[in-house]
Amino acid sequence: MSRPTPLPTGPAAEAREQLPEDALPGFDRLVHAVLASPGATRHPALGAALRGQLPGTAGVRWLHAEGLSPTARASDLTAAHWLSLHETWQANQPAPRDGARPAGRAGRADSRHGHAPGAQAIPRYF
């Protein structure tokens, strides 16, 4: 049985009040992930917390667009920052799949010949 995600407090709660009902579960997951990131206890830098939530350089670009330093703390975020972060997070989520194949199965090597699907070793004729 999974535990429910605790409701955010402070500016994150203010931002949550402004979101539509269908966006709340995603927002709660994002807030929980940013505030409970593994580095949050040792290094409370927001840049490190965003690295696991936004792919590639999206986290750094978001910080720069908002005028925040990568060393800023999650507690420094305002309600407007949380709303902007949620919007960026949603824009960078992978598109939903049609359910035909599990997401982790694409591109696996075929163990029959040791190459990726569709790839064959080049024959060597000497």
PDB file of C-alpha atoms in Angstrom:
ATOM      1  CA  MET A   1       0.000   0.000   0.000  1.00  0.00           C
ATOM      2  CA  SER A   2       1.508   3.330  -1.019  1.00  0.00           C
ATOM      3  CA  ARG A   3       1.438   6.387   1.167  1.00  0.00           C
ATOM      4  CA  PRO A   4      -0.273   9.526  -0.075  1.00  0.00           C
ATOM      5  CA  THR A   5       1.999  12.390  -1.034  1.00  0.00           C
ATOM      6  CA  PRO A   6       1.881  15.045   1.703  1.00  0.00           C
ATOM      7  CA  LEU A   7       0.295  18.332   0.681  1.00  0.00           C
ATOM      8  CA  PRO A   8       2.751  21.170   0.078  1.00  0.00           C
ATOM      9  CA  THR A   9       3.002  24.126   2.406  1.00  0.00           C
ATOM     10  CA  GLY A  10       4.021  27.774   1.999  1.00  0.00           C
ATOM     11  CA  PRO A  11       4.413  29.208  -1.524  1.00  0.00           C
ATOM     12  CA  ALA A  12       3.961  25.749  -3.065  1.00  0.00           C
ATOM     13  CA  ALA A  13       0.536  25.520  -1.405  1.00  0.00           C
ATOM     14  CA  GLU A  14      -0.371  28.969  -2.761  1.00  0.00           C
ATOM     15  CA  ALA A  15       0.604  27.820  -6.256  1.00  0.00           C
ATOM     16  CA  ARG A  16      -1.359  24.588  -5.811  1.00  0.00           C
ATOM     17  CA  GLU A  17      -4.539  26.560  -5.112  1.00  0.00           C
ATOM     18  CA  GLN A  18      -4.265  28.223  -8.529  1.00  0.00           C
ATOM     19  CA  LEU A  19      -4.048  24.964 -10.508  1.00  0.00           C
ATOM     20  CA  PRO A  20      -6.969  23.033 -11.993  1.00  0.00           C
ATOM     21  CA  GLU A  21      -8.025  19.823 -10.252  1.00  0.00           C
ATOM     22  CA  ASP A  22      -6.539  17.506 -12.882  1.00  0.00           C
ATOM     23  CA  ALA A  23      -3.068  19.067 -12.520  1.00  0.00           C
ATOM     24  CA  LEU A  24      -2.855  18.608  -8.730  1.00  0.00           C
ATOM     25  CA  PRO A  25      -1.458  15.036  -8.587  1.00  0.00           C
ATOM     26  CA  GLY A  26       1.406  15.937 -10.927  1.00  0.00           C
ATOM     27  CA  PHE A  27       2.127  19.150  -9.061  1.00  0.00           C
ATOM     28  CA  ASP A  28       2.185  17.297  -5.740  1.00  0.00           C
ATOM     29  CA  ARG A  29       4.639  14.727  -7.155  1.00  0.00           C
ATOM     30  CA  LEU A  30       6.893  17.508  -8.466  1.00  0.00           C
ATOM     31  CA  VAL A  31       6.898  19.411  -5.159  1.00  0.00           C
ATOM     32  CA  HIS A  32       7.576  16.243  -3.199  1.00  0.00           C
ATOM     33  CA  ALA A  33      10.399  15.223  -5.566  1.00  0.00           C
ATOM     34  CA  VAL A  34      12.081  18.635  -5.413  1.00  0.00           C
ATOM     35  CA  LEU A  35      11.759  19.027  -1.642  1.00  0.00           C
ATOM     36  CA  ALA A  36      12.666  15.402  -0.836  1.00  0.00           C
ATOM     37  CA  SER A  37      15.512  14.995  -3.345  1.00  0.00           C
ATOM     38  CA  PRO A  38      18.509  13.012  -2.040  1.00  0.00           C
ATOM     39  CA  GLY A  39      20.732  16.077  -2.157  1.00  0.00           C
ATOM     40  CA  ALA A  40      18.263  18.275  -0.304  1.00  0.00           C
ATOM     41  CA  THR A  41      19.602  17.295   3.105  1.00  0.00           C
ATOM     42  CA  ARG A  42      23.309  17.565   2.300  1.00  0.00           C
ATOM     43  CA  HIS A  43      23.289  20.154  -0.497  1.00  0.00           C
ATOM     44  CA  PRO A  44      20.064  22.107  -0.578  1.00  0.00           C
ATOM     45  CA  ALA A  45      20.895  23.529  -4.035  1.00  0.00           C
ATOM     46  CA  LEU A  46      17.892  23.733  -6.317  1.00  0.00           C
ATOM     47  CA  GLY A  47      20.011  22.987  -9.393  1.00  0.00           C
ATOM     48  CA  ALA A  48      20.808  19.509  -8.095  1.00  0.00           C
ATOM     49  CA  ALA A  49      17.184  18.818  -7.191  1.00  0.00           C
ATOM     50  CA  LEU A  50      15.991  19.828 -10.665  1.00  0.00           C
ATOM     51  CA  ARG A  51      18.552  17.636 -12.388  1.00  0.00           C
ATOM     52  CA  GLY A  52      16.457  14.580 -11.601  1.00  0.00           C
ATOM     53  CA  GLN A  53      13.155  16.192 -12.611  1.00  0.00           C
ATOM     54  CA  LEU A  54      13.934  18.017 -15.844  1.00  0.00           C
ATOM     55  CA  PRO A  55      15.866  16.320 -18.662  1.00  0.00           C
ATOM     56  CA  GLY A  56      19.142  17.604 -20.034  1.00  0.00           C
ATOM     57  CA  THR A  57      19.655  21.306 -19.592  1.00  0.00           C
ATOM     58  CA  ALA A  58      15.975  22.146 -19.033  1.00  0.00           C
ATOM     59  CA  GLY A  59      16.525  22.709 -15.297  1.00  0.00           C
ATOM     60  CA  VAL A  60      19.420  25.093 -15.835  1.00  0.00           C
ATOM     61  CA  ARG A  61      17.490  26.933 -18.545  1.00  0.00           C
ATOM     62  CA  TRP A  62      14.492  27.268 -16.223  1.00  0.00           C
ATOM     63  CA  LEU A  63      16.662  28.622 -13.406  1.00  0.00           C
ATOM     64  CA  HIS A  64      18.260  31.134 -15.777  1.00  0.00           C
ATOM     65  CA  ALA A  65      14.874  32.225 -17.171  1.00  0.00           C
ATOM     66  CA  GLU A  66      13.569  32.789 -13.636  1.00  0.00           C
ATOM     67  CA  GLY A  67      16.701  34.678 -12.563  1.00  0.00           C
ATOM     68  CA  LEU A  68      17.633  32.061  -9.955  1.00  0.00           C
ATOM     69  CA  SER A  69      21.054  30.728  -9.145  1.00  0.00           C
ATOM     70  CA  PRO A  70      21.608  26.944  -9.297  1.00  0.00           C
ATOM     71  CA  THR A  71      22.666  27.218  -5.658  1.00  0.00           C
ATOM     72  CA  ALA A  72      19.317  28.745  -4.612  1.00  0.00           C
ATOM     73  CA  ARG A  73      17.238  26.701  -2.188  1.00  0.00           C
ATOM     74  CA  ALA A  74      13.821  25.240  -2.895  1.00  0.00           C
ATOM     75  CA  SER A  75      12.556  27.255   0.066  1.00  0.00           C
ATOM     76  CA  ASP A  76      13.437  30.427  -1.896  1.00  0.00           C
ATOM     77  CA  LEU A  77      10.807  29.686  -4.555  1.00  0.00           C
ATOM     78  CA  THR A  78       7.719  31.874  -4.700  1.00  0.00           C
ATOM     79  CA  ALA A  79       4.265  30.717  -5.792  1.00  0.00           C
ATOM     80  CA  ALA A  80       4.972  32.146  -9.254  1.00  0.00           C
ATOM     81  CA  HIS A  81       8.219  30.129  -9.411  1.00  0.00           C
ATOM     82  CA  TRP A  82       6.371  26.934  -8.496  1.00  0.00           C
ATOM     83  CA  LEU A  83       3.750  27.548 -11.189  1.00  0.00           C
ATOM     84  CA  SER A  84       6.442  28.239 -13.773  1.00  0.00           C
ATOM     85  CA  LEU A  85       8.403  25.157 -12.702  1.00  0.00           C
ATOM     86  CA  HIS A  86       5.289  23.001 -12.978  1.00  0.00           C
ATOM     87  CA  GLU A  87       4.590  24.342 -16.470  1.00  0.00           C
ATOM     88  CA  THR A  88       8.169  23.575 -17.544  1.00  0.00           C
ATOM     89  CA  TRP A  89       8.022  20.143 -15.926  1.00  0.00           C
ATOM     90  CA  GLN A  90       4.816  19.300 -17.802  1.00  0.00           C
ATOM     91  CA  ALA A  91       6.277  20.498 -21.094  1.00  0.00           C
ATOM     92  CA  ASN A  92       9.292  18.220 -20.644  1.00  0.00           C
ATOM     93  CA  GLN A  93       7.393  15.059 -19.683  1.00  0.00           C
ATOM     94  CA  PRO A  94       7.550  12.277 -22.266  1.00  0.00           C
ATOM     95  CA  ALA A  95       4.475  11.871 -24.429  1.00  0.00           C
ATOM     96  CA  PRO A  96       2.100   9.130 -23.285  1.00  0.00           C
ATOM     97  CA  ARG A  97       2.495   5.855 -25.115  1.00  0.00           C
ATOM     98  CA  ASP A  98      -0.348   3.943 -26.705  1.00  0.00           C
ATOM     99  CA  GLY A  99       0.211   0.972 -24.412  1.00  0.00           C
ATOM    100  CA  ALA A 100       1.326  -1.414 -27.139  1.00  0.00           C
ATOM    101  CA  ARG A 101       4.814  -1.852 -25.703  1.00  0.00           C
ATOM    102  CA  PRO A 102       6.240  -1.027 -22.291  1.00  0.00           C
ATOM    103  CA  ALA A 103       8.282   2.180 -22.254  1.00  0.00           C
ATOM    104  CA  GLY A 104      11.518   0.460 -21.223  1.00  0.00           C
ATOM    105  CA  ARG A 105      11.545  -2.134 -24.031  1.00  0.00           C
ATOM    106  CA  ALA A 106      12.540   0.009 -26.995  1.00  0.00           C
ATOM    107  CA  GLY A 107      16.086  -0.326 -28.299  1.00  0.00           C
ATOM    108  CA  ARG A 108      17.115  -3.417 -26.374  1.00  0.00           C
ATOM    109  CA  ALA A 109      19.910  -5.473 -27.841  1.00  0.00           C
ATOM    110  CA  ASP A 110      18.875  -8.731 -29.451  1.00  0.00           C
ATOM    111  CA  SER A 111      20.806 -11.413 -27.617  1.00  0.00           C
ATOM    112  CA  ARG A 112      20.699 -13.756 -30.617  1.00  0.00           C
ATOM    113  CA  HIS A 113      23.388 -11.802 -32.443  1.00  0.00           C
ATOM    114  CA  GLY A 114      24.544  -9.191 -29.932  1.00  0.00           C
ATOM    115  CA  HIS A 115      23.391  -6.092 -31.773  1.00  0.00           C
ATOM    116  CA  ALA A 116      20.492  -3.688 -31.462  1.00  0.00           C
ATOM    117  CA  PRO A 117      17.251  -4.637 -33.239  1.00  0.00           C
ATOM    118  CA  GLY A 118      17.608  -4.253 -36.973  1.00  0.00           C
ATOM    119  CA  ALA A 119      21.384  -4.056 -36.860  1.00  0.00           C
ATOM    120  CA  GLN A 120      23.561  -6.834 -38.216  1.00  0.00           C
ATOM    121  CA  ALA A 121      27.288  -7.300 -38.033  1.00  0.00           C
ATOM    122  CA  ILE A 122      29.114  -6.443 -41.255  1.00  0.00           C
ATOM    123  CA  PRO A 123      30.356  -9.657 -42.896  1.00  0.00           C
ATOM    124  CA  ARG A 124      34.103  -9.745 -43.377  1.00  0.00           C
ATOM    125  CA  TYR A 125      35.331 -11.186 -46.622  1.00  0.00           C
ATOM    126  CA  PHE A 126      39.087 -11.443 -46.857  1.00  0.00           C
TER     127      PHE A 126
END
